[in-house]
GROMACS .gro file of C-alpha atoms in nm:
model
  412
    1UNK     CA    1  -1.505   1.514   1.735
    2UNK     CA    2  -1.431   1.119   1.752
    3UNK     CA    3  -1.170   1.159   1.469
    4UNK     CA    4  -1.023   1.431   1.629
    5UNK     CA    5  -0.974   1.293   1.957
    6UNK     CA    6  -0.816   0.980   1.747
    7UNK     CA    7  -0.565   1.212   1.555
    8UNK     CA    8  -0.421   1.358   1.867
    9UNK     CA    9  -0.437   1.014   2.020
   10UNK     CA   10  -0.191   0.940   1.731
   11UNK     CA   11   0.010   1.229   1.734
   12UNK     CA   12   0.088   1.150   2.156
   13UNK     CA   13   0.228   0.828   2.034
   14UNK     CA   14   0.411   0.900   1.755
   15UNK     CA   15   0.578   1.192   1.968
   16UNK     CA   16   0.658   0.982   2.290
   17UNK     CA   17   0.822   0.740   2.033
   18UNK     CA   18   1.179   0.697   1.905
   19UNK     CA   19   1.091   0.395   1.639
   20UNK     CA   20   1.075   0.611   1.359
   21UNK     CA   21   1.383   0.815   1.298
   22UNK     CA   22   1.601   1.051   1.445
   23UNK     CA   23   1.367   1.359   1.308
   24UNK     CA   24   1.020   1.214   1.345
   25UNK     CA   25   0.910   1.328   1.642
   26UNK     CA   26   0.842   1.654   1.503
   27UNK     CA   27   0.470   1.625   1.614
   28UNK     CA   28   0.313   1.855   1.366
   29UNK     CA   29   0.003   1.685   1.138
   30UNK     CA   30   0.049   1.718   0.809
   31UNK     CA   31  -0.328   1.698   0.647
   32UNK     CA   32  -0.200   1.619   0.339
   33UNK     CA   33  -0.052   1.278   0.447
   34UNK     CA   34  -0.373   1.068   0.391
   35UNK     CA   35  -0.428   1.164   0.094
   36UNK     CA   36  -0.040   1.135  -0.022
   37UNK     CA   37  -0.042   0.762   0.138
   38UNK     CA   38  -0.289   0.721  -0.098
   39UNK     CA   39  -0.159   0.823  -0.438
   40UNK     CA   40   0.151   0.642  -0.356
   41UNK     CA   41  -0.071   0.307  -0.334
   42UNK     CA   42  -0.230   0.360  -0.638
   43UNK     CA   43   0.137   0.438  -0.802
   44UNK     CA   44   0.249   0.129  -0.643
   45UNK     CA   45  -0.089  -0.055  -0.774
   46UNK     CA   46   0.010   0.041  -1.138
   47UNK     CA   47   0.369  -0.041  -1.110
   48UNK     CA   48   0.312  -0.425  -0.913
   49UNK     CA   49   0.027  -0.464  -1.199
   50UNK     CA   50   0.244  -0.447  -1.508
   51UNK     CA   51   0.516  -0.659  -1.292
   52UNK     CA   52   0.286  -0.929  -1.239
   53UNK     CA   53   0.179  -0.902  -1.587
   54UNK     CA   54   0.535  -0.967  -1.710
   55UNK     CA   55   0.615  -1.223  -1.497
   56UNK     CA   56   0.336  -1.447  -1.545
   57UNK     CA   57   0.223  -1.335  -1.972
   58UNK     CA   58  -0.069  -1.545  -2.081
   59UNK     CA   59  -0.231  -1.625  -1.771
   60UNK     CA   60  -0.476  -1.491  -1.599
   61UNK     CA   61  -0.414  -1.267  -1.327
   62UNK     CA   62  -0.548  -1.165  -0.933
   63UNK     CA   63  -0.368  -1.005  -0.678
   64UNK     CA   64  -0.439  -0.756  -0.399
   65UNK     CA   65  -0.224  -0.436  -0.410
   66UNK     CA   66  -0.362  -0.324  -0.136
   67UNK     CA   67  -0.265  -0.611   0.080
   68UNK     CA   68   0.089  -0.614  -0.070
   69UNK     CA   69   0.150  -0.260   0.016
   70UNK     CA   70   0.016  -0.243   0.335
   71UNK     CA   71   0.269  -0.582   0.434
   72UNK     CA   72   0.533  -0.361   0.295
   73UNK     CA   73   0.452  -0.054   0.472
   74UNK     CA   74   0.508  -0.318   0.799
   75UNK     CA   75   0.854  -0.371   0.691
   76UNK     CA   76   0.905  -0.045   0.605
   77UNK     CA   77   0.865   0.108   0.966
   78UNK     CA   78   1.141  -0.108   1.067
   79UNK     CA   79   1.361  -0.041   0.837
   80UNK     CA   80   1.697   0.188   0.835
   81UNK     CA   81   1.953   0.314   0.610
   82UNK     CA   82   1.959   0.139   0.229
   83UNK     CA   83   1.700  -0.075   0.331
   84UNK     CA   84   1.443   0.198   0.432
   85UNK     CA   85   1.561   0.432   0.117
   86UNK     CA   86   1.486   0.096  -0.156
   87UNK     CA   87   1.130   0.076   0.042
   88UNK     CA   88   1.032   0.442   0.052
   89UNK     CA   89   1.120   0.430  -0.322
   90UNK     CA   90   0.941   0.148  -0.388
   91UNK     CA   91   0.642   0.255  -0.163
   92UNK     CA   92   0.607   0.574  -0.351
   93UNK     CA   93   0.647   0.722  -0.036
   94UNK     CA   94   0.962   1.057  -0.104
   95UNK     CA   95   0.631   1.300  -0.045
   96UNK     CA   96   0.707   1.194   0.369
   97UNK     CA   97   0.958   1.451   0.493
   98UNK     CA   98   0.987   1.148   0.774
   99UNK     CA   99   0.834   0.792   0.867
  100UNK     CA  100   0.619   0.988   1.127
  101UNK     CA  101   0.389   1.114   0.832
  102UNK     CA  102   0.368   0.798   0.718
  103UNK     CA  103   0.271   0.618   1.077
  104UNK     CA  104   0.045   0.922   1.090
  105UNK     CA  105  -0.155   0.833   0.775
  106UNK     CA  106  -0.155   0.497   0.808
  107UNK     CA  107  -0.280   0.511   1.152
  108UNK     CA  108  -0.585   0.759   1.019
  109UNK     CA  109  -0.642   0.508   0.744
  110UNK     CA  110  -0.664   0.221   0.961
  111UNK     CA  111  -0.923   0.387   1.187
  112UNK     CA  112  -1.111   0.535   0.872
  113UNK     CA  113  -1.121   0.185   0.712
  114UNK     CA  114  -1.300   0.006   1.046
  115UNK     CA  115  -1.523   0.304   1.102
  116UNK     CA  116  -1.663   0.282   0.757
  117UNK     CA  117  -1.694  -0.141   0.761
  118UNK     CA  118  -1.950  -0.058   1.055
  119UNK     CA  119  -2.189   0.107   0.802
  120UNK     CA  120  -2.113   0.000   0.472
  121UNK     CA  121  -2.304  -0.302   0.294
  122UNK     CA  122  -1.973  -0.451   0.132
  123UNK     CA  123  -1.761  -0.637   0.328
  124UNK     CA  124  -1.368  -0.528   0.318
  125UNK     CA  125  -1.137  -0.659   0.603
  126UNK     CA  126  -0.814  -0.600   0.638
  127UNK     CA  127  -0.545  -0.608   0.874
  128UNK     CA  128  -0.214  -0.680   0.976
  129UNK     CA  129   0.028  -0.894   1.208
  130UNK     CA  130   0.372  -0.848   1.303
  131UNK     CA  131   0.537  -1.191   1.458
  132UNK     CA  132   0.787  -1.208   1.610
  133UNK     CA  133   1.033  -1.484   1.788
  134UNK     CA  134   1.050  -1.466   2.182
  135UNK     CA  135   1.406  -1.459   2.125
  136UNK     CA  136   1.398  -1.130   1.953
  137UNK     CA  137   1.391  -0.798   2.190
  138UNK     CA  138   1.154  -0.584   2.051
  139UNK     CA  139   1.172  -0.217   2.075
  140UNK     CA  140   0.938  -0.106   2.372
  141UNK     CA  141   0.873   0.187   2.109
  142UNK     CA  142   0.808  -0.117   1.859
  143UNK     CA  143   0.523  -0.243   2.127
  144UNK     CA  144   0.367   0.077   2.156
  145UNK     CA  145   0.280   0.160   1.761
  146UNK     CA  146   0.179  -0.193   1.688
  147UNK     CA  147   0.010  -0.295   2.003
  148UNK     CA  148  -0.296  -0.429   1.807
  149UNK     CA  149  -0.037  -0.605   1.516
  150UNK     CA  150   0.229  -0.757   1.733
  151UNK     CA  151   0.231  -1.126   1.847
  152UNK     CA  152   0.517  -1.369   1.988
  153UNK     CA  153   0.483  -1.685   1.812
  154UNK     CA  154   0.758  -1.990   1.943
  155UNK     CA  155   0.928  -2.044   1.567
  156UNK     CA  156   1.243  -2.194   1.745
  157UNK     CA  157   0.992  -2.430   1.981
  158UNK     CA  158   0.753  -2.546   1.714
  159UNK     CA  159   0.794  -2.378   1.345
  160UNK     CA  160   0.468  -2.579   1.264
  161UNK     CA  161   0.290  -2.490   1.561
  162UNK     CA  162   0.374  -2.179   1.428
  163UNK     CA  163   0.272  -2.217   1.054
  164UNK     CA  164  -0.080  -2.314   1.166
  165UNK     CA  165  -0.121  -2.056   1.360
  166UNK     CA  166  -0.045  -1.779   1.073
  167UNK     CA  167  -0.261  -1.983   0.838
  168UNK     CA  168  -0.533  -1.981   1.061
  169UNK     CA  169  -0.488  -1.619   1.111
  170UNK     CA  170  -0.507  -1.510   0.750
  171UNK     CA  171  -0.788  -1.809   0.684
  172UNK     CA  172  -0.981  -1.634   1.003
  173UNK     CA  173  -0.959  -1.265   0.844
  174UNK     CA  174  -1.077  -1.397   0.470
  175UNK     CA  175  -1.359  -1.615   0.558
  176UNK     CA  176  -1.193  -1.920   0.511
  177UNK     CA  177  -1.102  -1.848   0.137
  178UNK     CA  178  -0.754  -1.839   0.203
  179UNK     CA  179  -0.619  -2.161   0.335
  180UNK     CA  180  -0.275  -2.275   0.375
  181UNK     CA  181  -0.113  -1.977   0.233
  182UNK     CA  182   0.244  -2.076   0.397
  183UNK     CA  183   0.346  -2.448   0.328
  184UNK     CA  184   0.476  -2.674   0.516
  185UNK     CA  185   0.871  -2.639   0.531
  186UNK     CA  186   0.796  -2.272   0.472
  187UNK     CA  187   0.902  -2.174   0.856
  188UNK     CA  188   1.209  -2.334   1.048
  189UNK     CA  189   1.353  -2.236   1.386
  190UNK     CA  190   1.617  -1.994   1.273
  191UNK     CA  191   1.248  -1.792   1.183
  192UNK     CA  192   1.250  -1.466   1.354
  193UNK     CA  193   1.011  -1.242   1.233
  194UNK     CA  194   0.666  -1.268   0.985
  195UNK     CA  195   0.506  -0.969   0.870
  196UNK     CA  196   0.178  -1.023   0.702
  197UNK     CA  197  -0.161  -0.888   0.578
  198UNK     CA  198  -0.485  -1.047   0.496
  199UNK     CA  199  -0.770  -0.880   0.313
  200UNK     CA  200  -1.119  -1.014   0.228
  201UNK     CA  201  -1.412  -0.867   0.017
  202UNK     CA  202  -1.771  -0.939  -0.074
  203UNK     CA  203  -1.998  -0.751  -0.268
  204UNK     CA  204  -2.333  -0.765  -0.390
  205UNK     CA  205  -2.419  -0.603  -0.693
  206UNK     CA  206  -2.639  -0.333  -0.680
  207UNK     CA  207  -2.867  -0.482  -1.002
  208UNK     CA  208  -2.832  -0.825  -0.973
  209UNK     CA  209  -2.774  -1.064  -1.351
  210UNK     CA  210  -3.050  -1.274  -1.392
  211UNK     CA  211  -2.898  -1.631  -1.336
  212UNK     CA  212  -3.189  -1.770  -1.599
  213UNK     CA  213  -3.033  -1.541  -1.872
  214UNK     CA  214  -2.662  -1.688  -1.811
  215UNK     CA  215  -2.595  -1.905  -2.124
  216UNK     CA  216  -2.272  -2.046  -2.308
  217UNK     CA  217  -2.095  -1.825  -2.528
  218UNK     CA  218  -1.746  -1.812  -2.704
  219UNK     CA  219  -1.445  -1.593  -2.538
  220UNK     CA  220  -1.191  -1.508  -2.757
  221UNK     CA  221  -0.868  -1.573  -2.542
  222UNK     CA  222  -0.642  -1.535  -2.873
  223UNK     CA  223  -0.746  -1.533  -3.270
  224UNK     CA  224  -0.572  -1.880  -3.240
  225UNK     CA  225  -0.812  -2.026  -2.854
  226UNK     CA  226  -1.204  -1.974  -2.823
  227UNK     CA  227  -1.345  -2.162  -2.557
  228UNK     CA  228  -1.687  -2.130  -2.415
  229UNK     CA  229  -1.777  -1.979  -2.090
  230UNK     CA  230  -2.086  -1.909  -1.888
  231UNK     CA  231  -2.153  -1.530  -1.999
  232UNK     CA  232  -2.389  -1.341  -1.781
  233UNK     CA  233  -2.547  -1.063  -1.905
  234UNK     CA  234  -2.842  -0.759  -1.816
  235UNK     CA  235  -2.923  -0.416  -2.007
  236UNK     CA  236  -2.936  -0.152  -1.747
  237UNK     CA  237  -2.761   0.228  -1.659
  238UNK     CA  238  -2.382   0.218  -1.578
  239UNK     CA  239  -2.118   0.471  -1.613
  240UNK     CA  240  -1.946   0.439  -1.918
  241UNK     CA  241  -1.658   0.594  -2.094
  242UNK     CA  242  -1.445   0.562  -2.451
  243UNK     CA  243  -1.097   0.665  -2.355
  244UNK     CA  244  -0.872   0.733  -2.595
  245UNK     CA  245  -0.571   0.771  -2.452
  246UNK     CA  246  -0.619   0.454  -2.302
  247UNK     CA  247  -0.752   0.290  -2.631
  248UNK     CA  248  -1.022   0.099  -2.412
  249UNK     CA  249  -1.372   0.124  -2.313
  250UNK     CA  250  -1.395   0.147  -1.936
  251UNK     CA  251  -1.731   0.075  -1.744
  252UNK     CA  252  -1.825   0.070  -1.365
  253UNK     CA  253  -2.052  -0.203  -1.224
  254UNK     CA  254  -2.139  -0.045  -0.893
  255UNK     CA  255  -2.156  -0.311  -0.545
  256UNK     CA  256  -2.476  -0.268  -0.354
  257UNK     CA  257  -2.476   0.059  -0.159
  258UNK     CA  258  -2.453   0.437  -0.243
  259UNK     CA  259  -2.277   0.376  -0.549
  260UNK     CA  260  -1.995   0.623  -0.465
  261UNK     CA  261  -1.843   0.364  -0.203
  262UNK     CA  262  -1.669   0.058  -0.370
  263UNK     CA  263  -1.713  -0.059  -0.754
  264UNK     CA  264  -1.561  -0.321  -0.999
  265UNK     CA  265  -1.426  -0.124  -1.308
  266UNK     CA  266  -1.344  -0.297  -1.625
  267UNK     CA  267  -1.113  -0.202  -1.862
  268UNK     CA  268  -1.222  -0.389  -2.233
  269UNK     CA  269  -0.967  -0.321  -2.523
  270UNK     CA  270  -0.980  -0.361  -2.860
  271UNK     CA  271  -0.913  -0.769  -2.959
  272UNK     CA  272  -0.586  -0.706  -3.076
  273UNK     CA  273  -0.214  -0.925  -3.017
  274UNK     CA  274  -0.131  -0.582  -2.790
  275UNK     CA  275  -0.486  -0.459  -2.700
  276UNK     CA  276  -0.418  -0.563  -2.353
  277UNK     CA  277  -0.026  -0.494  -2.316
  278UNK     CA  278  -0.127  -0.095  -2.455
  279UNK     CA  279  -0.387  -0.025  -2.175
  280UNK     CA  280  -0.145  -0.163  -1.907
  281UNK     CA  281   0.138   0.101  -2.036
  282UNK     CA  282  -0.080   0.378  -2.023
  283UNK     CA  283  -0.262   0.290  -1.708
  284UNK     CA  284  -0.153   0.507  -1.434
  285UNK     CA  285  -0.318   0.637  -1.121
  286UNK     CA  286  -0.437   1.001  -1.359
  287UNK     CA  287  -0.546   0.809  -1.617
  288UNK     CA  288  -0.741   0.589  -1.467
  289UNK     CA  289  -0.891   0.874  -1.252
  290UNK     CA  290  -0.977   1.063  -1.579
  291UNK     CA  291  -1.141   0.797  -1.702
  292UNK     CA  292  -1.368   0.767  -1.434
  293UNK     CA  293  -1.439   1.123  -1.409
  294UNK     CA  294  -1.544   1.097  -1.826
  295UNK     CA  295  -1.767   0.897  -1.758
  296UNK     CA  296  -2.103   0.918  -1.854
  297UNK     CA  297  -2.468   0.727  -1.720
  298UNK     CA  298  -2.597   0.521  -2.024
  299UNK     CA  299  -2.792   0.198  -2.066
  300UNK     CA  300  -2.538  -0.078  -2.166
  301UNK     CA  301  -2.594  -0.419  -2.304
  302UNK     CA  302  -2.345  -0.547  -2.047
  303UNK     CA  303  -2.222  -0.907  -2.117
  304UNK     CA  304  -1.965  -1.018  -1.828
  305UNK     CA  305  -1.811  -1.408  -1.805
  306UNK     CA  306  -1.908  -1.581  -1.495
  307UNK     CA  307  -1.545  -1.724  -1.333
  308UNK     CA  308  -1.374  -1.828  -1.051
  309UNK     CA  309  -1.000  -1.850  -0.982
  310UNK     CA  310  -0.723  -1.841  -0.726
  311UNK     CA  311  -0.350  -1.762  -0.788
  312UNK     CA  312  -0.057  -1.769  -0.593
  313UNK     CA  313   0.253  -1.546  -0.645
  314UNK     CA  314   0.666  -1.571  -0.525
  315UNK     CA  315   0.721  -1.228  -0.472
  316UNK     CA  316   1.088  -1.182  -0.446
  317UNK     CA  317   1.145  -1.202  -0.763
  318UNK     CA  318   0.911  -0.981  -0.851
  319UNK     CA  319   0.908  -0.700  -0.576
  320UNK     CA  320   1.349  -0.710  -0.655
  321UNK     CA  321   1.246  -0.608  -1.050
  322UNK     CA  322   1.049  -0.344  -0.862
  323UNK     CA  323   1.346  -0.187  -0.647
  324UNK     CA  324   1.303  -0.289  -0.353
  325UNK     CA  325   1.665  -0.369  -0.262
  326UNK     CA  326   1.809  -0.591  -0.021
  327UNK     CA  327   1.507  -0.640   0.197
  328UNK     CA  328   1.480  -1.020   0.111
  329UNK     CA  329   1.904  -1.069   0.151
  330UNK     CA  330   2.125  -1.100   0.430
  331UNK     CA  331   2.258  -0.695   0.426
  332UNK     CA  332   1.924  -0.596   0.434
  333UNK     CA  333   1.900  -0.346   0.782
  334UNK     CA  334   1.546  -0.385   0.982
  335UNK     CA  335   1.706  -0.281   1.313
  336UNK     CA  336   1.441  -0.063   1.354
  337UNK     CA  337   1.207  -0.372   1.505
  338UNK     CA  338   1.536  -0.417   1.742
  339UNK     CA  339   1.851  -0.347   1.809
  340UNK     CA  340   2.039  -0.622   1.986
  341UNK     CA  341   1.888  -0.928   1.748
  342UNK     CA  342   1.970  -0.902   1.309
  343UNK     CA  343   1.623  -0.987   1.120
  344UNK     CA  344   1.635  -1.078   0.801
  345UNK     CA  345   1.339  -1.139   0.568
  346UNK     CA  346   1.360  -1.429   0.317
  347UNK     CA  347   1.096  -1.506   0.116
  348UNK     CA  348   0.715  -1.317   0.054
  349UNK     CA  349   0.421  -1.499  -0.107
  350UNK     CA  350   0.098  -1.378  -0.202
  351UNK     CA  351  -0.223  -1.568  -0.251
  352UNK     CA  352  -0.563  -1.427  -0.386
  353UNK     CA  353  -0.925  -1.565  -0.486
  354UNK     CA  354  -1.167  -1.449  -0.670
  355UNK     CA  355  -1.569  -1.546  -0.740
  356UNK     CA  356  -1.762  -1.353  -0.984
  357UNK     CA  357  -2.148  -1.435  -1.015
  358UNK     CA  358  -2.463  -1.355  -1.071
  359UNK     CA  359  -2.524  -1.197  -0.697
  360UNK     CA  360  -2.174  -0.998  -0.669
  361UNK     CA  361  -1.782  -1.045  -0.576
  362UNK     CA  362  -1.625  -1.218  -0.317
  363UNK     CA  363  -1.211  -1.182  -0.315
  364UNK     CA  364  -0.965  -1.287  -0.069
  365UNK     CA  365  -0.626  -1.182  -0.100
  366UNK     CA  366  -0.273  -1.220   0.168
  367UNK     CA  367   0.045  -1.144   0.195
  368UNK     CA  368   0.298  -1.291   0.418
  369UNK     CA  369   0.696  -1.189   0.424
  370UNK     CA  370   0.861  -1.493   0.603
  371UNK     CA  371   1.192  -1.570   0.692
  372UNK     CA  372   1.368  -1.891   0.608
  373UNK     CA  373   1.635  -1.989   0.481
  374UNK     CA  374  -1.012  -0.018  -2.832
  375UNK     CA  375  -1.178  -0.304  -3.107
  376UNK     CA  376  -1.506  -0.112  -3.037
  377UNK     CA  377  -1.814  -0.247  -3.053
  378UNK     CA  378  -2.045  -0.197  -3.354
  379UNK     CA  379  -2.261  -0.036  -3.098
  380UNK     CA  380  -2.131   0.163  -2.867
  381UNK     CA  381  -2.436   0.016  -2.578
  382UNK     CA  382  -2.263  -0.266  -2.622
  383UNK     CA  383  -2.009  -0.409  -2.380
  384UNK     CA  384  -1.932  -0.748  -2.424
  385UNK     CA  385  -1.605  -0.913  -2.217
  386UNK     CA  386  -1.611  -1.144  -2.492
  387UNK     CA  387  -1.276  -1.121  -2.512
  388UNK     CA  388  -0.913  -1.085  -2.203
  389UNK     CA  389  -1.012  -0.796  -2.001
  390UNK     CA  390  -0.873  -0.569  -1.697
  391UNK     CA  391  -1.041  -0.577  -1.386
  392UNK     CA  392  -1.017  -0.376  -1.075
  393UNK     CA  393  -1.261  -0.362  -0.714
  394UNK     CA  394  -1.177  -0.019  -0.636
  395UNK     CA  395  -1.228   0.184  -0.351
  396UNK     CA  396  -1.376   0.549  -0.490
  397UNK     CA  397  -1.310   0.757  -0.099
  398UNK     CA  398  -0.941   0.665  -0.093
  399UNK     CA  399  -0.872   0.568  -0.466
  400UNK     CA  400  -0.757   0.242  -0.383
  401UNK     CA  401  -0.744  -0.027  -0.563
  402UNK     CA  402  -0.845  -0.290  -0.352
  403UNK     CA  403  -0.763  -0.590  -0.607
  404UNK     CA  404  -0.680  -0.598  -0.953
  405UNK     CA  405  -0.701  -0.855  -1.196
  406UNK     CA  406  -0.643  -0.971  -1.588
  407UNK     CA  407  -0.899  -1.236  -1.712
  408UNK     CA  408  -0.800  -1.397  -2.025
  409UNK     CA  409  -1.035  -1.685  -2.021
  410UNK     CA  410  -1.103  -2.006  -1.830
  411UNK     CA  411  -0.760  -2.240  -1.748
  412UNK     CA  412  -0.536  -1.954  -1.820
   0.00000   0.00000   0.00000
């Protein structure tokens, strides 16, 4: 009854609102929209994934897809014309007759996302913030759909001021794992708008390594670098498949909880030059689904490195390979925040932690758009990350990858 009061709270705002388009005020619910928001994240997932990959080969990797998208999706609702068409490509999103599907799933995942936080026994945050200049005249329509995600901050006044308070922000949402994720310099006064998300995650596992049983051990980085690294490791039931068509053996280490909520999947190859670069061109959203689905309950010999890492990304150059257009040059067209001032988005940066021990996960991940200027094992029990690995936390109710990662070995 609660969710359907909420979805016709939605649909009375989308319908009293001319934000979106000229034809999205249609006010019918289209079911299928959830569900279509989320296979175009996990399409976008795959795609920023093998970017990443390319743009950064031989080191390790962590990013949150999640919180990319959803700072995207923020520009995206303000976009028009080429602008919108690069982002709705980009977003995976040409299943949306209009933007008003999209607002409406978006909206329902929102709401779904802090109803289940209130009874789940992970921790996953995350939101988003619109700021904007005083300066710039934002669309009353504008102020209705993001009442909870709009703020004025003074760039012109105090770009500093104004730095620390975003930082703050997204080092308020992840638990103080993310500091400093703009720098100083990164804001001026010509600053009009910022469109950001944060996104934090903890989880316990649900059986526990025994810290005692942690001991050194060689990873195999490359036939040419072994280092040693604190290996965990535990015999006990997890799902386990041998795909072929991914070439990989792909395992599920469930977080504390129902074990149908949230999980860290792994993705081991064989240890080959191109184990690694093969699963990542055959990983898409099906596959990985399949994969899942194939698997099977067996006791594993699971060894797993212990690590710790945080990386930062410039995501023009990146999200541009990826088609999004002109949203980060001057002819880029967001006159859908407001009419009678030109924004213009200039740079995007995204920053992302990750701690894997004994106990669980925690992750921290945010994105901010400023402007300014198979080697199988003998046995098959056996799964040992003994050698660079895919990693993902993923969310099994909405298929989302929540944060992905590639590790290839300490200082990579």
């Amino acid at each position: 009854m609660l969710l359907k009061v909420f979805l016709l709270a939605i649909l009375a705002t989308l319908v009293r609102s001319d934000c979106l388009s000229e034809n999205d005020v249609s006010g019918i619910f289209n079911k299928n929209s959830k569900l279509n928001l989320y296979m175009g994240q996990q399409n976008f997932t795959v795609a920023l994934l093998d970017a990443i990959n390319k743009a950064t080969p031989n080191e390790n990797v962590f990013f949150s897809p999640y919180s990319t998208y959803h700072a995207l999706l923020l520009a995206y609702f303000g976009a028009k014309n080429q602008t919108e068409t690069a982002l709705r490509d980009t977003l995976k999103l040409r299943w949306a007759e209009s933007k008003f599907d999209v607002m409406q799933a978006y909206r329902i995942e929102v709401h779904e996302r802090a109803r289940r936080a209130q009874n789940s026994s992970v921790e996953f945050t995350s939101a988003d913030k619109l700021y904007f200049a005083p300066k710039v005249e934002v669309k009353e329509c504008m102020k209705d759909l993001f009442h909870d995600e709009l703020e004025t901050l003074d760039f012109e006044k105090d770009p500093e001021a104004a730095r620390a308070s975003i930082n703050q922000w997204v080092e308020d949402v992840t638990k103080g794992n993310i500091k400093d994720i703009l720098i100083p310099g990164s804001l001026s006064a010509q600053t009009t708008v910022v469109l950001a998300n944060a996104a934090y995650f903890k989880g316990s596992w649900a059986s526990k390594f025994d810290a005692e049983k942690t001991q050194k051990e060689i990873f195999y980085s490359s036939a040419e670098k072994q280092t040693f690294v604190d290996m965990m490791s535990k015999k006990g039931y997890f799902n386990h498949a041998l795909n072929e068509h991914l070439g990989a053996h792909v395992l599920e280490i469930p977080y504390e909880g129902d074990g149908t909520e949230i999980s860290c999947i792994i993705l081991l190859p064989p240890f080959t030059p191109n184990g690694l670069d093969t699963v990542l061109e055959k990983l898409t959203p099906e596959s990985l689904q399949r994969a899942l689905d194939d698997g099977t309950s067996r006791e594993v010999d699971l060894k797993l490195p212990k690590f710790s890492f945080e990386k930062k990304y410039e995501l023009v150059p990146i999200l541009e390979r990826m088609g999004v257009g002109d949203l980060f040059q001057s002819t880029s067209n967001l006159a859908g925040f407001s009419e009678s001032h030109k924004i213009q988005l200039d740079d995007a940066v995204h920053k992302a932690k990750i701690d894997v021990d004994e106990s669980g996960s925690t992750a921290a991940a945010a994105t901010v758009l400023f402007s300014f200027r198979s080697s199988r094992p003998l046995d098959p029990l056996q799964f040992h990350c003994n050698h660079p690995f895919l990693f993902l936390i993923y969310d099994h109710r909405s298929r989302a990858v929540l944060f992905a990662g590639i590790y290839r070995g300490p200082d990579n």
